[in-house]
Structures are given as structure tokens and as C-alpha cells.
Tab-separated table of C-alpha atoms in Angstrom:
chain	number	residue	atom	x	y	z
L	1	MET	CA	-13.655	-14.825	13.068
L	2	GLN	CA	-13.264	-12.926	16.329
L	3	PHE	CA	-14.628	-9.384	16.509
L	4	ASN	CA	-12.672	-8.580	19.669
L	5	LEU	CA	-9.006	-7.777	19.200
L	6	THR	CA	-6.443	-9.642	21.281
L	7	GLU	CA	-4.385	-7.813	23.895
L	8	GLU	CA	-1.368	-7.999	21.594
L	9	GLN	CA	-3.318	-6.517	18.683
L	10	LEU	CA	-4.600	-3.710	20.894
L	11	MET	CA	-1.044	-2.924	22.002
L	12	ILE	CA	0.182	-2.901	18.406
L	13	ARG	CA	-2.656	-0.599	17.358
L	14	GLN	CA	-1.903	1.781	20.222
L	15	ALA	CA	1.795	1.822	19.348
L	16	ALA	CA	0.936	2.727	15.758
L	17	ARG	CA	-1.548	5.372	16.904
L	18	ASP	CA	1.006	6.961	19.211
L	19	PHE	CA	3.640	6.907	16.468
L	20	ALA	CA	1.270	8.582	14.022
L	21	GLN	CA	0.484	11.379	16.447
L	22	THR	CA	4.018	12.020	17.698
L	23	GLU	CA	6.159	11.210	14.639
L	24	LEU	CA	3.951	11.626	11.569
L	25	LYS	CA	1.564	14.475	12.338
L	26	PRO	CA	4.240	17.113	12.991
L	27	GLY	CA	5.466	18.141	9.566
L	28	VAL	CA	2.962	16.127	7.530
L	29	ILE	CA	1.625	19.231	5.766
L	30	GLU	CA	5.159	20.388	4.932
L	31	ARG	CA	6.144	16.954	3.605
L	32	ASP	CA	3.072	16.962	1.391
L	33	GLU	CA	3.692	20.496	0.188
L	34	HIS	CA	7.347	19.906	-0.691
L	35	GLN	CA	7.066	16.236	-1.699
L	36	LYS	CA	9.527	15.337	1.048
L	37	PHE	CA	10.155	11.643	1.667
L	38	PRO	CA	9.650	10.675	5.349
L	39	ALA	CA	13.094	9.096	5.697
L	40	GLY	CA	13.399	9.587	9.456
L	41	GLN	CA	9.913	8.254	10.088
L	42	ILE	CA	10.511	5.170	7.935
L	43	LYS	CA	13.731	4.458	9.815
L	44	LYS	CA	11.872	4.599	13.134
L	45	LEU	CA	9.144	2.314	11.804
L	46	GLY	CA	11.894	-0.176	11.018
L	47	GLU	CA	13.197	0.103	14.561
L	48	LEU	CA	9.677	-0.633	15.839
L	49	GLY	CA	9.554	-3.780	13.725
L	50	PHE	CA	6.841	-2.453	11.418
L	51	MET	CA	8.751	-2.731	8.133
L	52	GLY	CA	8.712	-6.534	8.340
L	53	MET	CA	5.603	-7.043	10.436
L	54	MET	CA	4.505	-10.415	9.100
L	55	VAL	CA	7.972	-11.831	8.431
L	56	SER	CA	9.168	-14.645	10.683
L	57	PRO	CA	11.659	-13.613	13.394
L	58	GLN	CA	13.973	-16.143	11.733
L	59	TYR	CA	14.468	-13.575	8.993
L	60	GLY	CA	14.464	-10.452	11.136
L	61	GLY	CA	10.717	-9.834	11.104
L	62	SER	CA	8.227	-9.299	13.915
L	63	GLY	CA	6.093	-12.387	13.226
L	64	MET	CA	2.822	-10.468	13.565
L	65	ASP	CA	-0.456	-11.451	11.942
L	66	ALA	CA	-2.235	-9.802	9.022
L	67	VAL	CA	-4.934	-8.340	11.274
L	68	SER	CA	-2.243	-6.444	13.208
L	69	TYR	CA	-0.818	-5.271	9.904
L	70	SER	CA	-4.243	-3.944	8.901
L	71	LEU	CA	-4.540	-2.120	12.216
L	72	VAL	CA	-1.147	-0.459	11.791
L	73	MET	CA	-1.924	0.566	8.220
L	74	GLU	CA	-5.188	2.148	9.340
L	75	GLU	CA	-3.642	4.145	12.171
L	76	LEU	CA	-0.718	5.451	10.123
L	77	SER	CA	-2.967	6.307	7.179
L	78	LYS	CA	-5.245	8.436	9.357
L	79	ILE	CA	-2.358	10.890	9.538
L	80	ASP	CA	0.049	10.241	6.658
L	81	ALA	CA	-0.775	7.922	3.750
L	82	SER	CA	2.549	8.782	2.110
L	83	THR	CA	4.353	6.959	4.892
L	84	SER	CA	1.906	4.077	5.090
L	85	VAL	CA	2.215	3.244	1.383
L	86	VAL	CA	5.979	2.777	1.752
L	87	LEU	CA	5.350	0.411	4.653
L	88	SER	CA	2.621	-1.362	2.669
L	89	VAL	CA	4.776	-2.082	-0.377
L	90	ASN	CA	7.687	-3.240	1.766
L	91	ASN	CA	5.469	-5.595	3.786
L	92	SER	CA	2.773	-6.835	1.430
L	93	LEU	CA	4.585	-7.089	-1.879
L	94	VAL	CA	8.312	-7.351	-1.278
L	95	CYS	CA	8.824	-9.076	2.078
L	96	TYR	CA	5.796	-11.334	1.709
L	97	GLY	CA	6.821	-12.378	-1.785
L	98	LEU	CA	10.400	-13.145	-0.770
L	99	GLU	CA	9.456	-15.080	2.350
L	100	ARG	CA	6.799	-17.169	0.631
L	101	PHE	CA	8.509	-17.841	-2.689
L	102	GLY	CA	12.185	-16.980	-2.315
L	103	ASN	CA	14.884	-19.565	-1.660
L	104	GLU	CA	17.007	-19.574	1.472
L	105	GLU	CA	19.885	-17.705	-0.101
L	106	GLN	CA	17.547	-14.945	-1.311
L	107	LYS	CA	15.919	-14.690	2.091
L	108	GLN	CA	19.209	-14.305	3.903
L	109	LYS	CA	20.631	-11.816	1.391
L	110	TYR	CA	17.555	-9.681	0.706
L	111	LEU	CA	14.689	-10.441	3.088
L	112	VAL	CA	16.591	-9.940	6.345
L	113	PRO	CA	17.688	-6.323	5.640
L	114	LEU	CA	14.227	-5.533	4.256
L	115	ALA	CA	12.386	-6.957	7.248
L	116	THR	CA	14.619	-5.197	9.751
L	117	GLY	CA	14.184	-1.865	7.983
L	118	GLN	CA	17.835	-1.500	7.016
L	119	VAL	CA	16.762	-0.999	3.395
L	120	ILE	CA	13.493	-0.381	1.530
L	121	GLY	CA	12.009	-2.568	-1.191
L	122	ALA	CA	10.006	-1.752	-4.323
L	123	PHE	CA	7.704	-3.826	-6.526
L	124	CYS	CA	7.956	-3.187	-10.265
L	125	LEU	CA	4.984	-4.324	-12.326
L	126	SER	CA	3.338	-1.314	-13.993
L	127	GLU	CA	4.577	-0.160	-17.389
L	128	PRO	CA	3.744	2.737	-19.738
L	129	GLU	CA	1.536	0.441	-21.844
L	130	ALA	CA	0.549	-2.192	-19.295
L	131	GLY	CA	-0.505	-0.551	-16.039
L	132	SER	CA	-1.522	-3.336	-13.657
L	133	ASP	CA	-1.843	-5.894	-16.480
L	134	ALA	CA	0.749	-8.461	-15.489
L	135	THR	CA	0.218	-10.416	-18.739
L	136	SER	CA	1.383	-7.547	-20.986
L	137	GLN	CA	4.960	-7.078	-19.905
L	138	ARG	CA	7.170	-5.304	-22.444
L	139	THR	CA	10.159	-5.268	-20.135
L	140	THR	CA	12.273	-8.191	-21.284
L	141	ALA	CA	14.682	-10.509	-19.486
L	142	THR	CA	16.684	-12.256	-22.180
L	143	ASP	CA	18.194	-15.577	-21.101
L	144	MET	CA	21.958	-15.314	-21.505
L	145	GLY	CA	22.924	-18.565	-19.798
L	146	ASP	CA	23.881	-17.799	-16.212
L	147	TYR	CA	22.220	-14.384	-16.190
L	148	TYR	CA	19.338	-12.399	-17.710
L	149	LEU	CA	19.778	-9.226	-19.725
L	150	LEU	CA	17.065	-6.885	-18.467
L	151	ASN	CA	15.673	-4.113	-20.689
L	152	GLY	CA	12.590	-1.940	-20.364
L	153	ILE	CA	10.746	0.730	-18.403
L	154	LYS	CA	8.605	0.504	-15.280
L	155	ASN	CA	6.198	3.270	-14.282
L	156	TRP	CA	4.622	4.544	-11.055
L	157	ILE	CA	7.079	2.744	-8.789
L	158	THR	CA	6.608	3.563	-5.105
L	159	SER	CA	9.962	4.168	-3.348
L	160	GLY	CA	11.560	4.322	-6.780
L	161	SER	CA	14.542	6.413	-5.669
L	162	THR	CA	14.802	5.369	-2.022
L	163	ALA	CA	14.546	1.593	-2.402
L	164	SER	CA	17.639	-0.581	-2.630
L	165	THR	CA	15.978	-3.867	-3.610
L	166	PHE	CA	13.538	-4.138	-6.516
L	167	ILE	CA	11.387	-7.070	-7.593
L	168	VAL	CA	10.949	-6.639	-11.339
L	169	MET	CA	8.477	-8.472	-13.563
L	170	ALA	CA	9.849	-9.157	-17.042
L	171	GLN	CA	9.026	-11.254	-20.117
L	172	THR	CA	11.575	-13.926	-21.014
L	173	ASP	CA	9.603	-15.985	-23.547
L	174	ALA	CA	6.831	-14.037	-25.280
L	175	SER	CA	5.585	-17.190	-27.049
L	176	GLN	CA	4.587	-18.549	-23.635
L	177	LYS	CA	2.588	-15.388	-22.850
L	178	HIS	CA	1.980	-15.169	-19.068
L	179	ARG	CA	3.880	-18.428	-18.560
L	180	GLY	CA	7.010	-16.775	-19.929
L	181	ILE	CA	7.236	-14.053	-17.264
L	182	ASN	CA	9.876	-14.041	-14.530
L	183	ALA	CA	10.225	-12.176	-11.236
L	184	LEU	CA	13.777	-10.925	-10.766
L	185	ILE	CA	15.497	-9.338	-7.776
L	186	VAL	CA	17.381	-6.279	-8.960
L	187	GLU	CA	19.825	-4.240	-6.898
L	188	LYS	CA	19.940	-0.474	-7.247
L	189	ASP	CA	23.661	-0.338	-7.974
L	190	MET	CA	23.563	-2.786	-10.893
L	191	ASP	CA	25.016	-1.290	-14.069
L	192	GLY	CA	22.399	-0.052	-16.507
L	193	PHE	CA	19.754	0.635	-13.848
L	194	GLU	CA	18.541	4.244	-13.959
L	195	VAL	CA	15.947	6.074	-11.855
L	196	GLY	CA	13.791	8.527	-13.794
L	197	ALA	CA	12.316	11.849	-12.739
L	198	LYS	CA	10.051	12.027	-9.716
L	199	GLU	CA	6.328	12.202	-10.476
L	200	ASN	CA	4.548	15.382	-9.362
L	201	LYS	CA	1.413	13.761	-7.915
L	202	MET	CA	-1.961	14.988	-6.711
L	203	GLY	CA	-1.802	12.938	-3.518
L	204	ILE	CA	0.536	10.837	-1.342
L	205	ARG	CA	3.112	13.422	-2.316
L	206	GLY	CA	5.534	12.471	0.440
L	207	SER	CA	6.189	9.069	-1.122
L	208	ASP	CA	8.636	9.047	-4.011
L	209	THR	CA	7.133	7.696	-7.213
L	210	HIS	CA	9.421	7.268	-10.225
L	211	SER	CA	9.855	5.594	-13.566
L	212	LEU	CA	12.709	3.109	-13.720
L	213	MET	CA	14.817	2.320	-16.782
L	214	PHE	CA	16.728	-0.909	-17.346
L	215	ASN	CA	19.364	-0.839	-20.059
L	216	ASP	CA	21.165	-4.173	-20.489
L	217	VAL	CA	21.135	-4.830	-16.736
L	218	ARG	CA	22.817	-8.165	-16.000
L	219	VAL	CA	20.715	-9.974	-13.401
L	220	PRO	CA	22.150	-13.288	-12.139
L	221	LYS	CA	19.853	-16.277	-12.484
L	222	ALA	CA	20.300	-16.745	-8.761
L	223	ASN	CA	18.086	-13.640	-8.435
L	224	ARG	CA	15.113	-15.243	-10.169
L	225	ILE	CA	12.264	-15.999	-7.753
L	226	GLY	CA	10.873	-19.486	-8.285
L	227	ASP	CA	11.134	-21.604	-11.401
L	228	GLU	CA	11.399	-20.309	-14.948
L	229	GLY	CA	8.096	-18.666	-15.948
L	230	PHE	CA	6.797	-18.367	-12.368
L	231	GLY	CA	6.609	-14.560	-12.459
L	232	PHE	CA	2.925	-14.199	-13.309
L	233	LYS	CA	1.810	-16.517	-10.491
L	234	PHE	CA	4.156	-14.667	-8.160
L	235	ALA	CA	2.640	-11.307	-9.068
L	236	MET	CA	-0.934	-12.516	-8.641
L	237	ALA	CA	-0.147	-14.033	-5.239
L	238	VAL	CA	1.529	-10.954	-3.781
L	239	LEU	CA	-1.086	-8.582	-5.190
L	240	GLU	CA	-3.784	-10.474	-3.288
L	241	GLY	CA	-2.056	-9.664	-0.020
L	242	GLY	CA	-1.257	-6.166	-1.224
L	243	ARG	CA	-4.958	-5.420	-1.537
L	244	ILE	CA	-5.386	-5.948	2.191
L	245	GLY	CA	-2.759	-3.298	2.857
L	246	ILE	CA	-4.234	-0.778	0.432
L	247	ALA	CA	-7.770	-1.461	1.668
L	248	SER	CA	-6.532	-0.726	5.173
L	249	GLN	CA	-4.828	2.420	3.938
L	250	ALA	CA	-8.083	3.601	2.366
L	251	LEU	CA	-9.891	2.740	5.592
L	252	GLY	CA	-7.410	4.827	7.574
L	253	ILE	CA	-7.747	7.811	5.254
L	254	ALA	CA	-11.539	7.659	5.641
L	255	ALA	CA	-11.346	7.188	9.406
L	256	GLY	CA	-8.933	10.098	9.773
L	257	ALA	CA	-11.231	12.394	7.813
L	258	TYR	CA	-14.248	11.234	9.828
L	259	GLU	CA	-12.539	11.840	13.174
L	260	LEU	CA	-11.539	15.353	12.112
L	261	SER	CA	-15.086	16.043	10.908
L	262	LEU	CA	-16.639	14.766	14.121
L	263	GLN	CA	-14.409	17.009	16.214
L	264	TYR	CA	-15.003	20.011	13.950
L	265	ALA	CA	-18.792	19.503	13.961
L	266	LYS	CA	-18.825	19.591	17.757
L	267	GLU	CA	-16.707	22.741	17.987
L	268	ARG	CA	-17.834	24.827	15.015
L	269	LYS	CA	-21.014	26.852	15.477
L	270	ALA	CA	-23.474	27.951	12.791
L	271	PHE	CA	-26.900	29.526	13.189
L	272	GLY	CA	-26.303	29.798	16.933
L	273	LYS	CA	-25.572	26.112	17.580
L	274	PRO	CA	-22.809	23.551	16.981
L	275	LEU	CA	-22.816	21.985	13.516
L	276	ALA	CA	-23.310	18.617	15.180
L	277	GLU	CA	-26.836	19.662	16.184
L	278	LEU	CA	-27.858	20.240	12.575
L	279	GLN	CA	-29.635	17.210	11.145
L	280	ALA	CA	-27.979	17.598	7.733
L	281	ILE	CA	-24.554	17.229	9.397
L	282	GLN	CA	-25.772	14.391	11.625
L	283	PHE	CA	-26.864	12.422	8.559
L	284	LYS	CA	-23.474	12.906	6.930
L	285	LEU	CA	-21.664	11.713	10.059
L	286	ALA	CA	-24.002	8.724	10.364
L	287	ASP	CA	-23.300	7.630	6.785
L	288	MET	CA	-19.577	8.143	7.240
L	289	ALA	CA	-19.475	6.088	10.445
L	290	THR	CA	-21.519	3.273	8.907
L	291	GLU	CA	-19.398	2.966	5.766
L	292	ILE	CA	-16.151	3.108	7.730
L	293	ASP	CA	-17.292	0.353	10.062
L	294	ALA	CA	-18.318	-1.807	7.100
L	295	ALA	CA	-14.954	-1.192	5.417
L	296	ARG	CA	-13.114	-2.107	8.608
L	297	LEU	CA	-14.996	-5.397	8.902
L	298	LEU	CA	-14.159	-6.256	5.282
L	299	CYS	CA	-10.466	-5.473	5.871
L	300	HIS	CA	-10.296	-7.551	9.025
L	301	LYS	CA	-12.158	-10.445	7.403
L	302	ALA	CA	-9.678	-10.581	4.533
L	303	ALA	CA	-6.748	-10.373	6.967
L	304	TRP	CA	-8.276	-13.065	9.201
L	305	LEU	CA	-8.742	-15.404	6.250
L	306	LYS	CA	-5.109	-14.884	5.268
L	307	ASP	CA	-3.939	-15.539	8.829
L	308	ASN	CA	-5.896	-18.779	8.943
L	309	GLY	CA	-4.660	-20.116	5.641
L	310	LYS	CA	-8.008	-19.786	3.897
L	311	PRO	CA	-8.651	-18.417	0.384
L	312	TYR	CA	-8.878	-14.652	0.621
L	313	ALA	CA	-8.702	-13.328	-2.965
L	314	GLN	CA	-12.383	-12.415	-3.090
L	315	ALA	CA	-12.413	-10.929	0.408
L	316	ALA	CA	-9.316	-8.837	-0.288
L	317	ALA	CA	-10.760	-7.515	-3.547
L	318	MET	CA	-14.055	-6.686	-1.823
L	319	ALA	CA	-12.226	-4.893	0.972
L	320	LYS	CA	-10.089	-2.916	-1.468
L	321	LEU	CA	-13.070	-1.990	-3.649
L	322	PHE	CA	-15.366	-0.904	-0.832
L	323	ALA	CA	-12.742	0.770	1.348
L	324	SER	CA	-11.299	2.842	-1.502
L	325	ASP	CA	-14.739	4.003	-2.623
L	326	THR	CA	-15.555	4.762	1.013
L	327	ALA	CA	-12.382	6.817	1.332
L	328	MET	CA	-13.406	9.027	-1.576
L	329	ARG	CA	-16.964	9.498	-0.338
L	330	VAL	CA	-15.987	10.169	3.268
L	331	THR	CA	-13.146	12.584	2.518
L	332	THR	CA	-15.343	14.533	0.095
L	333	GLU	CA	-18.013	14.856	2.786
L	334	ALA	CA	-15.334	15.826	5.308
L	335	VAL	CA	-14.321	18.775	3.141
L	336	GLN	CA	-17.990	19.697	2.798
L	337	ILE	CA	-18.549	19.596	6.571
L	338	HIS	CA	-15.529	21.817	7.118
L	339	GLY	CA	-16.808	24.271	4.518
L	340	GLY	CA	-14.227	26.841	3.465
L	341	TYR	CA	-11.805	25.595	6.111
L	342	GLY	CA	-11.876	22.174	4.478
L	343	TYR	CA	-10.387	23.696	1.349
L	344	VAL	CA	-7.200	24.876	3.053
L	345	LYS	CA	-4.248	22.737	4.091
L	346	GLU	CA	-4.260	23.646	7.770
L	347	TYR	CA	-7.292	21.447	8.484
L	348	HIS	CA	-5.829	18.316	6.844
L	349	VAL	CA	-9.016	17.060	5.176
L	350	GLU	CA	-8.155	18.458	1.734
L	351	ARG	CA	-4.952	16.389	1.794
L	352	LEU	CA	-6.855	13.292	2.871
L	353	MET	CA	-9.253	13.780	-0.037
L	354	ARG	CA	-6.329	14.001	-2.476
L	355	ASP	CA	-4.695	10.959	-0.915
L	356	ALA	CA	-7.931	8.954	-1.089
L	357	LYS	CA	-8.105	8.976	-4.883
L	358	ILE	CA	-5.010	6.854	-5.406
L	359	THR	CA	-6.519	4.004	-3.373
L	360	GLN	CA	-9.035	3.533	-6.190
L	361	ILE	CA	-6.194	3.252	-8.691
L	362	TYR	CA	-3.183	1.313	-7.423
L	363	GLU	CA	-3.065	-2.420	-6.625
L	364	GLY	CA	-5.577	-2.661	-9.459
L	365	THR	CA	-8.317	-0.143	-10.176
L	366	SER	CA	-11.834	-0.487	-8.788
L	367	GLU	CA	-12.834	-2.018	-12.127
L	368	ILE	CA	-10.156	-4.705	-11.763
L	369	GLN	CA	-11.423	-5.511	-8.265
L	370	ARG	CA	-14.893	-6.026	-9.706
L	371	ILE	CA	-13.427	-8.434	-12.261
L	372	VAL	CA	-11.682	-10.384	-9.494
L	373	ILE	CA	-14.859	-10.505	-7.403
L	374	SER	CA	-17.114	-11.498	-10.294
L	375	ARG	CA	-14.776	-14.318	-11.275
L	376	GLU	CA	-14.890	-15.673	-7.750
L	377	VAL	CA	-18.667	-15.451	-7.334
L	378	LEU	CA	-19.272	-17.019	-10.775
L	379	LYS	CA	-17.067	-20.053	-10.122
């Protein structure tokens, strides 16, 4: 593993940093306040090639590596995690899953417009009774010969109202348990597909999170990814990569809060001197910097392993676990360093603290990451 970034990676990081400052920062507080989806910003990210970063140019992608993806996620998340989560789902779960497991027809029909940013994708696993438990799917896909009849409800779906292409996990043969689950590509305009009310969330309020209802939706068998019963393996594979994206998002949220705190501590005076000269503040900044650096190394290690075709499940879970916990600790300390100013929206850190919490929940809670890690270390 190389600790120095390549020239290309440095250029990609700078492009993402510039985009975050010029395109995301203006209006980010308003988008959070009014739960406004960053449609214009997402469109521009597609034009930059960031919506299909790791997809082969053969299918309209940019052909970048996972380390570059982690860098972009970090830089965008420093400013606006609502935007970065849309990019994360589109890249890590939808595009990656289609390119790795989809057939050529599916790639041409669905992957190309997703990778080029013409449309947005969504990944539909969580349910009212299942959460992230892919083995307990109550959404059913009844085999009707040349199509499946899809019925059920999915919860907490990122880009639920703005996506056009949905990968839906559904149970076809309950007697087979996890071996009876299929992954189906569903189009938004299919009859019987209904988008529920938008969730009023604590954080990442700019992203649109919805419940989805499927009422006798006819999904052609040509839209099944992989063989019959492959859905569970598909979900586990894409979630591994998804953890790298969310770990990098958590890292970015923490890094953004730290950078704001560092600047504030140098400028704000108390007891006749800058806050940065107070040892209590210095210790906080030291801990924040150390944890962020450790989280970054874990993220880049997991991405590097993925780029080099090595097993990365444990590394991705470790990165997601540590980075998300770091995000909560760092953003909480950032609010504390800012004092009363940290409690108002103008200084950004209160939003970062709210955004940080979700990183401990989605793509599997911190407890699930510990299960994944313990299984790997006990092998």
C-alpha cells in the first residue's frame, strides 16, 4: 500500500474540493433547512464523471480507482453529506452491482445512463421489519413465468423520489430462505410502483429518503440480476463496497468539522488569548486530528485492497465502524469548541453533528460492523 497519492488522485481530490467549495457550500444551509434536493449539483457531478467514478469507460464511467472514490467522498462530505450520499449509493451500490453482476443487456440499458449521470439509481433493501437484514425480506417476487409479480414495502430509500432505476431485493421462494432471494431492476414508471411520503430526518436533510410501495408490479425476468436466488449474495457483495463509501463520508464529516474548529480556535479569543492557546482546546484538537488520520488510513486501506483484488470485507467494516464513531465524537467536540456559536446553523458544525449520526446507522449499524469484523477475525 502506497501512502503517497498519485498525481491523478491528487488532481481528482482537488477537483472535488473545488466543487465542494464553489458548488456545494453556497446554499447548503438552505438546502438542509428546507430539505431541498441538490438536483443541480448532482447534475454537475455527473458531468464531471463522478456519478460513475469506478465504472469502465466502456459503459460511460470514468474508470477511476476506489481510493479516488474515497477521496471524492471525503471532500464532498466535508461540506454537504446530503449530496455525497446520493453519489455514494449511485456508485457503490447501483453502478458497482450492475457492472460486476449484470449481463450485457442490463449494462447497456441501465448502467450507461447511471454512470454518465443521466439518471440516478437507488438500492432497496431495508424494510419496516427487516432493516439491514437481507435474510428477512418480506417483499415478494412471485414467479409468473416470464415475469415476477413484485409486492411489498421498502423503507429508508435514499433518492427514493429522484431515482429512475431501482435495485430491489425480494423473496421468491421462502422455503429456500436466503437462497430464495432475487435482485430485480425496477423502473420508476412501472405500473403499481408508488413513492411514499418523504421522511423528515434529523440529518442529511437535502437527500430525499422515502418509503416505496410495490403493488403487483410486473418485473420482466430479464431484469433479474444473476441466477435465480442470487439476490442475497448480490446484496452482501455490494454492501461491502458501500461501506467504503460511507466510511469515507463519515471521515469527510469529521474532517470538515475539525477544519472549522481549527480555524475558529485560531480566530476566537477568550480570557485575552486565542482559544488555540488554551491547553484544553489543544487537547481536543489533538484527539480530533489523530482519530481523523486513523480513520483516513482505514478508508484508504479498504479502498486499496478493493483496487488490488484482495479481500476487503473486514477492512471495509473496520473503516466504517471507526470512521462513523469518529464522526460523532469529532462533530460533538466541534460544537463544544464553538460554544454557543456551534449551536446555530451559521457556523455549520451543528449540521455536521446531525449528519454524522446517520453514518453509524446506514450500510449496517455499528453493531453489524462488529459482527462482520468478529466473524473475519475468528475464522
